[in-house]
JSON list of C-alpha atoms in Angstrom, two decimals:
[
{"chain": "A", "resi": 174, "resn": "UNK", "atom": "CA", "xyz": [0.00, 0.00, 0.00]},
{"chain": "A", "resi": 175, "resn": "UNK", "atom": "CA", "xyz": [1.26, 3.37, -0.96]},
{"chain": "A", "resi": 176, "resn": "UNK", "atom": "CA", "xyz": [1.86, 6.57, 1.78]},
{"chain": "A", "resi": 177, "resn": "UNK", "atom": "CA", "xyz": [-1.26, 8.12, -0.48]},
{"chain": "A", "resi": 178, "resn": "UNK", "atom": "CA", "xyz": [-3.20, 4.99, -0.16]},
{"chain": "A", "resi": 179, "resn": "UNK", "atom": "CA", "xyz": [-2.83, 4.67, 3.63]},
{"chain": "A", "resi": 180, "resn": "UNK", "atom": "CA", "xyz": [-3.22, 8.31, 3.89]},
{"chain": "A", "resi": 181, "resn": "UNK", "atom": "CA", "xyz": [-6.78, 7.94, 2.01]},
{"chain": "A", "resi": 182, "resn": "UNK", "atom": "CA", "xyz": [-7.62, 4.66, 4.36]},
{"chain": "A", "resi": 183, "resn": "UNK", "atom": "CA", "xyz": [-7.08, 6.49, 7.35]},
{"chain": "A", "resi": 184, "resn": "UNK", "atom": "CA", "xyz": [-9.14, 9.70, 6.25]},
{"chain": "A", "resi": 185, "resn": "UNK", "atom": "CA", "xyz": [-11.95, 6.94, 5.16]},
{"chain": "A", "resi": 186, "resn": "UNK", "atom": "CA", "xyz": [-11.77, 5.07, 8.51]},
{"chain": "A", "resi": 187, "resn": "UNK", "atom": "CA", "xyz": [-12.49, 8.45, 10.16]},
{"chain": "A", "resi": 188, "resn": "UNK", "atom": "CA", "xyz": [-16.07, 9.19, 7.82]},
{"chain": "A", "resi": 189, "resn": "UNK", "atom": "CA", "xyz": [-16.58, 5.78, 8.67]},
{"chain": "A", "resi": 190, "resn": "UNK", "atom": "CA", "xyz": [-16.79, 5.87, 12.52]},
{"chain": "A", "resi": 191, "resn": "UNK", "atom": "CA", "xyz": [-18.59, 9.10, 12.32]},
{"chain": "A", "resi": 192, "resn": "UNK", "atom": "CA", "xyz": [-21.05, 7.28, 9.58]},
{"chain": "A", "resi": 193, "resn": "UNK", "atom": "CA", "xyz": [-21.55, 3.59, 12.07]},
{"chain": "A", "resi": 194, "resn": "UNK", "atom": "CA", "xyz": [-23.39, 6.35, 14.75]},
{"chain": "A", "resi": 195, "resn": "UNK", "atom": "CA", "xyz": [-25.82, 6.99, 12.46]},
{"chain": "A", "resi": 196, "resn": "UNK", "atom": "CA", "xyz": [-26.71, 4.08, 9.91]},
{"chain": "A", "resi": 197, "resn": "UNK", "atom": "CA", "xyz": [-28.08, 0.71, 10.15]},
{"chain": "A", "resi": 198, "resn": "UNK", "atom": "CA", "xyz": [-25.60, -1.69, 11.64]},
{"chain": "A", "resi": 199, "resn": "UNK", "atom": "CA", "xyz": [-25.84, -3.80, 8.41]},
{"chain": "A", "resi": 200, "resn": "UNK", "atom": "CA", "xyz": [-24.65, -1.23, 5.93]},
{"chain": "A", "resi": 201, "resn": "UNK", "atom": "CA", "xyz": [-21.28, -1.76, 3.84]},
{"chain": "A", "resi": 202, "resn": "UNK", "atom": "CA", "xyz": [-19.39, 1.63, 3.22]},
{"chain": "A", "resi": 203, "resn": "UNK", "atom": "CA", "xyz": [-18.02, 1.80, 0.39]},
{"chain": "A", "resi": 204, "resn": "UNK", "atom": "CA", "xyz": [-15.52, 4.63, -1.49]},
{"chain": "A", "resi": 205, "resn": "UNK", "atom": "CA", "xyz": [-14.54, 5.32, -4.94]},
{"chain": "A", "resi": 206, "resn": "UNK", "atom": "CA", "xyz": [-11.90, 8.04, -6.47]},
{"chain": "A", "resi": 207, "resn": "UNK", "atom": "CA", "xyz": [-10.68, 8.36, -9.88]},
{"chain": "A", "resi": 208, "resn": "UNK", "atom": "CA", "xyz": [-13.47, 5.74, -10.99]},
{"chain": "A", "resi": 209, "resn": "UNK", "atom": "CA", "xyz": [-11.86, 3.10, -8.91]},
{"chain": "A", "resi": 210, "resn": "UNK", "atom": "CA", "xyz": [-13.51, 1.37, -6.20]},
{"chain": "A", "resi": 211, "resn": "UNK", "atom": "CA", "xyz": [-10.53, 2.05, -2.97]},
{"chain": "A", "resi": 212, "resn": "UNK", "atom": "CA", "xyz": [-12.39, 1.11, 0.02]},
{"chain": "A", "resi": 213, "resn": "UNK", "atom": "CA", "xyz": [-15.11, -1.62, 0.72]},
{"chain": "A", "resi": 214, "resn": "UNK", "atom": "CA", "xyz": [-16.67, -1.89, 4.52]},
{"chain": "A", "resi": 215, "resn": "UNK", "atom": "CA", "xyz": [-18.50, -4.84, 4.08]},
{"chain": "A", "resi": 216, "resn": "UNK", "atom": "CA", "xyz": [-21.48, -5.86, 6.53]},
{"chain": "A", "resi": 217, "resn": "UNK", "atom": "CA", "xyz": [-23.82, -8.58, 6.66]},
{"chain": "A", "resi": 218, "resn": "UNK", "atom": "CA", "xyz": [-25.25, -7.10, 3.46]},
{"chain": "A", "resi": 219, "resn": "UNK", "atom": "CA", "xyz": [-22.81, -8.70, 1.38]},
{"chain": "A", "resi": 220, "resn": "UNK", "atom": "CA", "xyz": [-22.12, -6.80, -2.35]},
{"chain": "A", "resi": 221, "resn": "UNK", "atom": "CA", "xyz": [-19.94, -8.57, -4.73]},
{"chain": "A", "resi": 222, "resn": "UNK", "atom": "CA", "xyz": [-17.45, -6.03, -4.84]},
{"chain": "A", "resi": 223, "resn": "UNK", "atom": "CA", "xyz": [-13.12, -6.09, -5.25]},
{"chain": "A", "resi": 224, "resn": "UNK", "atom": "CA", "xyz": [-11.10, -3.65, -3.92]},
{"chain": "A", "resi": 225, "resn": "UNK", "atom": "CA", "xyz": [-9.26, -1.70, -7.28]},
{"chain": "A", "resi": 226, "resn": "UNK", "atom": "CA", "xyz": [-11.81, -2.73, -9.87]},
{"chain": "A", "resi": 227, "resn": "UNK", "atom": "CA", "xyz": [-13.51, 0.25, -11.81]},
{"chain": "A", "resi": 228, "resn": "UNK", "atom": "CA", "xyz": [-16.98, 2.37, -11.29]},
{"chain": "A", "resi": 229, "resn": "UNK", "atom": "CA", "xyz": [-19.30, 0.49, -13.09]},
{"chain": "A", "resi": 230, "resn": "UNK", "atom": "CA", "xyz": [-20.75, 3.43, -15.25]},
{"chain": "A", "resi": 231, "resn": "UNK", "atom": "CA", "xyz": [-24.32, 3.05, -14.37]},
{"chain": "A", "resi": 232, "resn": "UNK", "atom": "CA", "xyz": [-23.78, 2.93, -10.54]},
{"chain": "A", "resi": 233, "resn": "UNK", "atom": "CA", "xyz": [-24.46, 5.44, -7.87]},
{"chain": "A", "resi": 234, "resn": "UNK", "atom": "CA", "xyz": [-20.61, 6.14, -7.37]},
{"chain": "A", "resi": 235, "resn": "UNK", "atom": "CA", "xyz": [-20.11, 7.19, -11.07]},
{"chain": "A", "resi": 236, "resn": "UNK", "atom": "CA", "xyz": [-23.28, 9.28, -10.96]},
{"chain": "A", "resi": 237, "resn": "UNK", "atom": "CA", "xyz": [-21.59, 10.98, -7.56]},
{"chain": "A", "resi": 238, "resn": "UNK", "atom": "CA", "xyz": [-18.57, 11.37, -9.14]},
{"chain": "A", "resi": 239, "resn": "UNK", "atom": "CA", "xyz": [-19.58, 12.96, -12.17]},
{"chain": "A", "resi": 240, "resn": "UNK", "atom": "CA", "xyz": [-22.50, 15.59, -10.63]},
{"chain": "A", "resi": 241, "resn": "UNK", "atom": "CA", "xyz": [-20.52, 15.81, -7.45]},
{"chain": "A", "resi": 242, "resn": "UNK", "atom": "CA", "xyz": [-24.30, 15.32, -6.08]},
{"chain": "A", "resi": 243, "resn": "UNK", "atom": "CA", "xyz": [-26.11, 13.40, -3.58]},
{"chain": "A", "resi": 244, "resn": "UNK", "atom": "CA", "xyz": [-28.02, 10.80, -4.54]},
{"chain": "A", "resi": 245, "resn": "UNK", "atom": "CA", "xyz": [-30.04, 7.79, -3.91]},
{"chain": "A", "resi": 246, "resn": "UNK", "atom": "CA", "xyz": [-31.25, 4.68, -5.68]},
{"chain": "A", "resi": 247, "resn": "UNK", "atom": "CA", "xyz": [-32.41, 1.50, -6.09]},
{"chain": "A", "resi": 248, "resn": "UNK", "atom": "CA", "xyz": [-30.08, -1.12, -8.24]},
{"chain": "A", "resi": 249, "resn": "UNK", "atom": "CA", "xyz": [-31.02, -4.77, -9.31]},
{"chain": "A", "resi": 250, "resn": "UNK", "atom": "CA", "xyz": [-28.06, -7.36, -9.29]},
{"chain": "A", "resi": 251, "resn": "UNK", "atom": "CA", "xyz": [-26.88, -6.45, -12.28]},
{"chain": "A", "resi": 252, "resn": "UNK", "atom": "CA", "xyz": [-23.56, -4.92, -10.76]},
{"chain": "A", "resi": 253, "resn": "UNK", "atom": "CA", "xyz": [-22.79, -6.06, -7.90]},
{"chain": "A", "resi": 254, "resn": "UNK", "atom": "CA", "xyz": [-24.70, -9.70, -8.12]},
{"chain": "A", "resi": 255, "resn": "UNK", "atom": "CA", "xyz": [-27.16, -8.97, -5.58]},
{"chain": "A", "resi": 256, "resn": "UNK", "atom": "CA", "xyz": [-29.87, -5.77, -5.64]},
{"chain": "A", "resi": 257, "resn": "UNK", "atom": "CA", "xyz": [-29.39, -2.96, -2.80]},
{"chain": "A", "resi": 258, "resn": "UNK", "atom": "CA", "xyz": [-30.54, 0.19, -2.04]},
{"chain": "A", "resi": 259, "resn": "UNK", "atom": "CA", "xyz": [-27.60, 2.88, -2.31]},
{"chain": "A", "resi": 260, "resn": "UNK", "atom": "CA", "xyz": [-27.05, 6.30, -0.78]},
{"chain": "A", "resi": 261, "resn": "UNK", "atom": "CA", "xyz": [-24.29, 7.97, -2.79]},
{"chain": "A", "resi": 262, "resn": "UNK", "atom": "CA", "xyz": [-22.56, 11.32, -1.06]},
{"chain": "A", "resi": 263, "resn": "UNK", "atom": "CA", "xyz": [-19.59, 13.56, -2.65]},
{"chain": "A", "resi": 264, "resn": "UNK", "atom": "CA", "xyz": [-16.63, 14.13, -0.88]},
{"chain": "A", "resi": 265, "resn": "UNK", "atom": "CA", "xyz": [-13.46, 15.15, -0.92]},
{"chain": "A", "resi": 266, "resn": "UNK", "atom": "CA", "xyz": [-9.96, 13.21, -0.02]},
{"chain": "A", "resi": 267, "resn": "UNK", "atom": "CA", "xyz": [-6.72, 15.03, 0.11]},
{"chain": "A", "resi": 268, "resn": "UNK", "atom": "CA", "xyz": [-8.33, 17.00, -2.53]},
{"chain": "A", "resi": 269, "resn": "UNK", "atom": "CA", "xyz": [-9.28, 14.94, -4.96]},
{"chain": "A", "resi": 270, "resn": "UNK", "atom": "CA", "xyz": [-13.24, 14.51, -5.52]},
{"chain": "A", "resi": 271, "resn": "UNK", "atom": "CA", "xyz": [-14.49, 11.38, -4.08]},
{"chain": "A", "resi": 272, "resn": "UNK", "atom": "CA", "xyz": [-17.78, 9.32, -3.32]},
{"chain": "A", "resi": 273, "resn": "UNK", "atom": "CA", "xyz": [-18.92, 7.70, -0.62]},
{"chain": "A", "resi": 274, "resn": "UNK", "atom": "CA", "xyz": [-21.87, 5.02, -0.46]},
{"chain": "A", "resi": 275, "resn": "UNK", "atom": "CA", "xyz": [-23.74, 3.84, 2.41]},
{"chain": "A", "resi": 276, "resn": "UNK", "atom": "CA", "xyz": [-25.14, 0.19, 0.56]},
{"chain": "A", "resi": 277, "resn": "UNK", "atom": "CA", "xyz": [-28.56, -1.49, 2.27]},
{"chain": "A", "resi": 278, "resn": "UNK", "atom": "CA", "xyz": [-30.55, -4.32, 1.34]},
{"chain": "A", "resi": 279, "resn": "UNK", "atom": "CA", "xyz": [-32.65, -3.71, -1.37]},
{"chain": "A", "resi": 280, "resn": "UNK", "atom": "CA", "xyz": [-35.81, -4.02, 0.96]},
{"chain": "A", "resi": 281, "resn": "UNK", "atom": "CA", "xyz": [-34.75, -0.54, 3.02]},
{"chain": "A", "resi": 282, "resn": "UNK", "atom": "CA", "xyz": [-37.02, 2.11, 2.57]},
{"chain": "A", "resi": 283, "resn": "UNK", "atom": "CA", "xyz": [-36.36, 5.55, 3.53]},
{"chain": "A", "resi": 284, "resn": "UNK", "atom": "CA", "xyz": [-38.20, 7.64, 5.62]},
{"chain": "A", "resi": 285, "resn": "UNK", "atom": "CA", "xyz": [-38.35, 11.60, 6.33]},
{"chain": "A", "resi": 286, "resn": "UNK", "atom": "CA", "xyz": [-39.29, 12.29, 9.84]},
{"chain": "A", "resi": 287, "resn": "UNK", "atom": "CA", "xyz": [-41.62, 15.02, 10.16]},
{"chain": "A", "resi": 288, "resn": "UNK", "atom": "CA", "xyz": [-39.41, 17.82, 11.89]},
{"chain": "A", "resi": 289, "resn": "UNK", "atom": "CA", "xyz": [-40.73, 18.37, 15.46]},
{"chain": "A", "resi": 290, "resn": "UNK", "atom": "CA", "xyz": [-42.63, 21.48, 16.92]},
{"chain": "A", "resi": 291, "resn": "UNK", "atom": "CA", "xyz": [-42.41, 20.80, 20.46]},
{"chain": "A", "resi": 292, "resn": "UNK", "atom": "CA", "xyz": [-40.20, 18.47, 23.14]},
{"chain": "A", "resi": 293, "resn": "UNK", "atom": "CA", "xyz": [-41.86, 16.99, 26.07]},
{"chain": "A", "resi": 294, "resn": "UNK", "atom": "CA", "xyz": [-39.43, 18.02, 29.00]},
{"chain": "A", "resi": 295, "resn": "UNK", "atom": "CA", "xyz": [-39.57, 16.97, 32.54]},
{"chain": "A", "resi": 296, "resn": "UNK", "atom": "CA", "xyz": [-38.86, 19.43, 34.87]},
{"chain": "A", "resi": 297, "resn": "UNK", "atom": "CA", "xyz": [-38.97, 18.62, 39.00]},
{"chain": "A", "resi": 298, "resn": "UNK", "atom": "CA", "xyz": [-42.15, 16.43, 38.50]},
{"chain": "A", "resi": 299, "resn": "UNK", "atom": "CA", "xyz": [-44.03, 17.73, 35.72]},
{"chain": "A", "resi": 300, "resn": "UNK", "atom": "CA", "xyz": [-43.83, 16.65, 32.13]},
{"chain": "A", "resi": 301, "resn": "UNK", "atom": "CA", "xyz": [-43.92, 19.95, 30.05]},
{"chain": "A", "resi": 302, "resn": "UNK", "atom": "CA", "xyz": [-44.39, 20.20, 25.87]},
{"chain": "A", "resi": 303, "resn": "UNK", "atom": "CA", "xyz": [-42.07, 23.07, 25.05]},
{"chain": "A", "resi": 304, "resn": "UNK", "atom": "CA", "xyz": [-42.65, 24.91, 21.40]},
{"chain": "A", "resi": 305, "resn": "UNK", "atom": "CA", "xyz": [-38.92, 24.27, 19.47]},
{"chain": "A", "resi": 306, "resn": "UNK", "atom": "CA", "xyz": [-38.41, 27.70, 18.95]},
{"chain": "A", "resi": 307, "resn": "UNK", "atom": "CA", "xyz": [-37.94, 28.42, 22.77]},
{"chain": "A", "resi": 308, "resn": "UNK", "atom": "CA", "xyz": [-35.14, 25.78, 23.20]},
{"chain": "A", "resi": 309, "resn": "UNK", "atom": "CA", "xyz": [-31.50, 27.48, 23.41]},
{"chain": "A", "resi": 310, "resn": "UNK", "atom": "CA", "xyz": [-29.34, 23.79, 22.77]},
{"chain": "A", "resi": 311, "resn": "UNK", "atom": "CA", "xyz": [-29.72, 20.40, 23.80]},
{"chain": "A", "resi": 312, "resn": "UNK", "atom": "CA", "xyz": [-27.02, 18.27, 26.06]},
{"chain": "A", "resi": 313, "resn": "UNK", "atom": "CA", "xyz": [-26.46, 14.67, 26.08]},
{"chain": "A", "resi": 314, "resn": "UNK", "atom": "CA", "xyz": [-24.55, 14.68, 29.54]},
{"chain": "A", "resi": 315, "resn": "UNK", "atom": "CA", "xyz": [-24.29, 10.86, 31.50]},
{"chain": "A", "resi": 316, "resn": "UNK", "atom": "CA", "xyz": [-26.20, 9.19, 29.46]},
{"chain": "A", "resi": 317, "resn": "UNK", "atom": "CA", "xyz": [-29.43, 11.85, 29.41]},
{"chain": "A", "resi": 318, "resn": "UNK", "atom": "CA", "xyz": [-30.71, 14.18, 27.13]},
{"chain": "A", "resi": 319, "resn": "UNK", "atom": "CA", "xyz": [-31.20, 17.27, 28.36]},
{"chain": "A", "resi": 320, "resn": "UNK", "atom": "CA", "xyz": [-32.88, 20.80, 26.70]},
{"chain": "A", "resi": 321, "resn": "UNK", "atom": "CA", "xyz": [-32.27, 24.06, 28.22]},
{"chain": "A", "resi": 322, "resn": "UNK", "atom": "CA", "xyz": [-34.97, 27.42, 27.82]},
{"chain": "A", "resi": 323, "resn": "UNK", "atom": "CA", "xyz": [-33.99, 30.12, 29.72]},
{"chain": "A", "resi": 324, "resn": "UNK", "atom": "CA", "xyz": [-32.34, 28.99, 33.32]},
{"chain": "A", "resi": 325, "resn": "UNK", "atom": "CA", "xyz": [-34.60, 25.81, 33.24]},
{"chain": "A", "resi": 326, "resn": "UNK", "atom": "CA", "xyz": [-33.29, 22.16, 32.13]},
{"chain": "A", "resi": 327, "resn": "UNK", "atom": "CA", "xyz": [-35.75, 19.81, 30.84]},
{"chain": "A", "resi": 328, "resn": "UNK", "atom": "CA", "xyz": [-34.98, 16.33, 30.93]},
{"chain": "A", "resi": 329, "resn": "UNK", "atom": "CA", "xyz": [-36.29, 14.11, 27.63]},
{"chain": "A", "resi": 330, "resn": "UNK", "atom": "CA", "xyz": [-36.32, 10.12, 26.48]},
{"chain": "A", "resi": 331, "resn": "UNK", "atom": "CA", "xyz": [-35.83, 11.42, 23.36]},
{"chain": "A", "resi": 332, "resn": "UNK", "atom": "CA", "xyz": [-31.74, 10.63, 22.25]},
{"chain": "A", "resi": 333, "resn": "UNK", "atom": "CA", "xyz": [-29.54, 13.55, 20.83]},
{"chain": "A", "resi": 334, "resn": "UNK", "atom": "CA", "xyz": [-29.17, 11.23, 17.63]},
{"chain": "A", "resi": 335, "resn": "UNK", "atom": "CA", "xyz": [-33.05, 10.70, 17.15]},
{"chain": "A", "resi": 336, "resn": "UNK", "atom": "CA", "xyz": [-33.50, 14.33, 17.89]},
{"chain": "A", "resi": 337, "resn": "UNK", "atom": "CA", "xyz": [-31.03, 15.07, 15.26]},
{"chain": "A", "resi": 338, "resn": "UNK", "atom": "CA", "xyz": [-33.14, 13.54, 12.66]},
{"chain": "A", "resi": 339, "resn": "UNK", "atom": "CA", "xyz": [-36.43, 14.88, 13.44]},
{"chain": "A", "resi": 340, "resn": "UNK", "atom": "CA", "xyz": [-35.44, 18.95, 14.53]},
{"chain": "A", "resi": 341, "resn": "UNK", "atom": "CA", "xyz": [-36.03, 21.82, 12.07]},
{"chain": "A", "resi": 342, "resn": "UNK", "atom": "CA", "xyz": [-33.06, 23.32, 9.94]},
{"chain": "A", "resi": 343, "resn": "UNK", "atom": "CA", "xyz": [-33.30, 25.83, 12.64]},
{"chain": "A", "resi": 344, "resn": "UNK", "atom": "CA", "xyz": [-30.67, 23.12, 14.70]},
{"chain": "A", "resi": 345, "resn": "UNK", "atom": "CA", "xyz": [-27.40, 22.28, 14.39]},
{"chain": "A", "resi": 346, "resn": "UNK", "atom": "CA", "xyz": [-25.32, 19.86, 15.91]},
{"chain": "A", "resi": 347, "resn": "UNK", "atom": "CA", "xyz": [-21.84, 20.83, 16.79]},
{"chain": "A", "resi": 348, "resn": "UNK", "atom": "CA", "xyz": [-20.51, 18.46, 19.30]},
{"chain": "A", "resi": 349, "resn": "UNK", "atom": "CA", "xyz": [-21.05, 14.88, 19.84]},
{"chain": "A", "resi": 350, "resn": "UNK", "atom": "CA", "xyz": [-22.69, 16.04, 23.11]},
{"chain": "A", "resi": 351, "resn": "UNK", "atom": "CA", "xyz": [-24.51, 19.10, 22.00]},
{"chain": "A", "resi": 352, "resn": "UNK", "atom": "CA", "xyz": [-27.04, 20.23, 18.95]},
{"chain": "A", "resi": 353, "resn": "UNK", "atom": "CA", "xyz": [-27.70, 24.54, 19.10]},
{"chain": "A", "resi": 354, "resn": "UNK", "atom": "CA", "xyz": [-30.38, 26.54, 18.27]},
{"chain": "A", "resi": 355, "resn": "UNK", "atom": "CA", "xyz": [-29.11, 28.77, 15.40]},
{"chain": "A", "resi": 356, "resn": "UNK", "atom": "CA", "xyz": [-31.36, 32.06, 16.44]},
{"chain": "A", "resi": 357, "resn": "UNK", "atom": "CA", "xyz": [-29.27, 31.34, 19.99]},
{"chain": "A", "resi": 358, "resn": "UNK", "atom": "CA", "xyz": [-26.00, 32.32, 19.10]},
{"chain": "A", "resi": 359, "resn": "UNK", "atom": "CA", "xyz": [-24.79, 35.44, 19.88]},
{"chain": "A", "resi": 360, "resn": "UNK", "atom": "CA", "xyz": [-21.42, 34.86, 17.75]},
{"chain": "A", "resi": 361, "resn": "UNK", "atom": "CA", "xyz": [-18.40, 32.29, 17.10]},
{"chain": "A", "resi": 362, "resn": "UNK", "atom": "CA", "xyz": [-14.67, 32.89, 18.51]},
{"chain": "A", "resi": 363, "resn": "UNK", "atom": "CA", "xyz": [-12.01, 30.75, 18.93]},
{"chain": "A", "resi": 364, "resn": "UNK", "atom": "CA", "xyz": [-10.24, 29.56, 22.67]},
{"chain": "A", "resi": 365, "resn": "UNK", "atom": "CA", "xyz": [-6.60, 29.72, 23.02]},
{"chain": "A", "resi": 366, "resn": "UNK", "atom": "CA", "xyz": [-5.93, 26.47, 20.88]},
{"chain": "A", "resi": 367, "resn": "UNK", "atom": "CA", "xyz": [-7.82, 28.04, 18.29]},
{"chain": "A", "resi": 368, "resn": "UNK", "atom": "CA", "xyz": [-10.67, 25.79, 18.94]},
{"chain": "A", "resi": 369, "resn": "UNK", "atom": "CA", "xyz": [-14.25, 27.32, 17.77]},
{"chain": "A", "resi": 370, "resn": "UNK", "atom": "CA", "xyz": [-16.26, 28.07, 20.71]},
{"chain": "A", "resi": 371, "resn": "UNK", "atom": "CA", "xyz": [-19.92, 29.25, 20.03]},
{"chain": "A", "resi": 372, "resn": "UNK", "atom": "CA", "xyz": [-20.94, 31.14, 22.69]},
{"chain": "A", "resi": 373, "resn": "UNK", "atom": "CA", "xyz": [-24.93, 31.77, 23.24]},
{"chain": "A", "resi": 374, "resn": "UNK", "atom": "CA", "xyz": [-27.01, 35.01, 23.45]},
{"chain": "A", "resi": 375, "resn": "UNK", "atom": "CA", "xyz": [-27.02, 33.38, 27.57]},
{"chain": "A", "resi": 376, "resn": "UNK", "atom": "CA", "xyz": [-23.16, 33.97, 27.71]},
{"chain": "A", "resi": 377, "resn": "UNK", "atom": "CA", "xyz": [-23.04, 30.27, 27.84]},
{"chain": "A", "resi": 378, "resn": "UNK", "atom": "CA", "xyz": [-19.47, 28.52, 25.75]},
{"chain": "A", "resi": 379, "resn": "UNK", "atom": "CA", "xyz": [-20.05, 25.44, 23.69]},
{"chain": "A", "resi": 380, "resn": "UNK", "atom": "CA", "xyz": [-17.07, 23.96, 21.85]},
{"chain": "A", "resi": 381, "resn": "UNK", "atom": "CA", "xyz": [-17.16, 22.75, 18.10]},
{"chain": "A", "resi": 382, "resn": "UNK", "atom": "CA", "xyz": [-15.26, 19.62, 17.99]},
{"chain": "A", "resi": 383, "resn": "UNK", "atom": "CA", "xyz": [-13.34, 19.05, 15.15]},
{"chain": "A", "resi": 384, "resn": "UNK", "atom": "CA", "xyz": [-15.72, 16.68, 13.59]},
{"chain": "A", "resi": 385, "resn": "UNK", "atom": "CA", "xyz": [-18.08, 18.72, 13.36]},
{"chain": "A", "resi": 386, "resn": "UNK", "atom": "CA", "xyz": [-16.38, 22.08, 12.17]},
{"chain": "A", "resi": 387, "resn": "UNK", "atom": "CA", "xyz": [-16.45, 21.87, 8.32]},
{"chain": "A", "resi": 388, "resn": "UNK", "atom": "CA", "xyz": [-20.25, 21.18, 8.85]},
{"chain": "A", "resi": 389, "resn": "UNK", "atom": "CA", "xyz": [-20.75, 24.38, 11.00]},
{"chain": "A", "resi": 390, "resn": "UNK", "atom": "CA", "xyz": [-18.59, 26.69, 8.53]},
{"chain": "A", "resi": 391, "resn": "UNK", "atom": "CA", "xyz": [-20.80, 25.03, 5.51]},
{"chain": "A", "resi": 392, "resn": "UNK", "atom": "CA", "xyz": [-23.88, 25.83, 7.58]},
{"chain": "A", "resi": 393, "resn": "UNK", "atom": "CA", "xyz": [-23.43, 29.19, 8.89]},
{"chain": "A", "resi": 394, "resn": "UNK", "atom": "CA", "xyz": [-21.29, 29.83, 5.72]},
{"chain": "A", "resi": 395, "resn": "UNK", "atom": "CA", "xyz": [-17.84, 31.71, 7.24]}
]
């Protein structure tokens, strides 16, 4: 394996573990670049597929690669032997274009939450539906999930991962621990590391980890 190869593997490992906390367990992640399949994280979804063989034209990955687009679709066996339902996503690796597919068995269907408009919080003893708009940012913290509206924390059974799925564009996550309220912030700096901090219209400081800082800039476009 070449220094560029190993460099691309480890860069692919890291969308991967960021990828597993959010996708079916028996997805295979796979990656193409240059119209050559480079990476293959198989699952119990099994695709016929060899590490170094080329983009079959008609496939999600050579659609991805030549729109640089998101896409989605539904392929019989004839590529990979078997038929699967692909998600196909453009990115980038050590500048060169690149695409990345989450493969499923050709039975998944997707779904679109409908965004919420209120959280059910429990607060001392009372169960309380708060509107979305009023939430500041949401904590996981020891194993909780916790929403915050003025000085009061609410306490919900809903997880930070579900609620990522189902809040308004109005959210953003920034932190494996902690998804904002957009109207909240009062503005971005950086700490002494040169870490972003986003600090809230409350004068409370929530870090961006670094995971989650090309997403923010994309977002809030700076």
């Amino acid at each position: 394996m070449t220094t560029l190869q190993t460099v691309h593997v480890q860069e692919i490992e890291h969308w991967a573990k960021l990828l597993r906390e959010w996708i079916p367990k028996d997805a295979t992640i796979v990656v193409a670049i240059d119209n050559i399949y480079i990476y293959c994280q198989a699952s119990v979804h099994h695709i016929h597929l060899t590490i170094g063989e080329d983009v079959h034209p008609q496939s999600v990955a050579a659609h991805v690669l030549r729109t640089r687009q998101k896409t989605d679709a539904l392929m019989d066996e004839s590529i990979f032997g078997t038929p699967y339902y692909c998600l196909g996503y453009p990115i980038t690796l050590q500048n060169q274009p690149a695409a990345l597919m989450v493969v499923l068995a050709a039975t998944f269907v997707p779904t679109t939450p409908k965004p919420l408009s209120f959280i059910t919080g429990k607060l001392k003893d009372d169960w309380i539906p708060i509107p979305i708009e009023q939430i500041t940012y949401i904590e996981s913290l020891q194993k909780h999930t916790w929403f915050y509206v003025g000085q009061d924390a609410y306490k919900t059974t809903i997880t930070l991962k579900e609620l990522q799925l189902r809040l308004p564009e109005q959210f953003m996550r920034i932190h494996r621990s902690y998804i904002i309220n957009i109207a909240s912030i009062a503005r971005i700096k950086r700490d002494f590391t040169s870490n972003l901090i986003v600090v809230l219209k409350s004068g409370i400081e929530l870090p961006v980890s670094q995971s989650y800082v090309a997403q923010v800039r994309k977002i809030l476009e700076f």
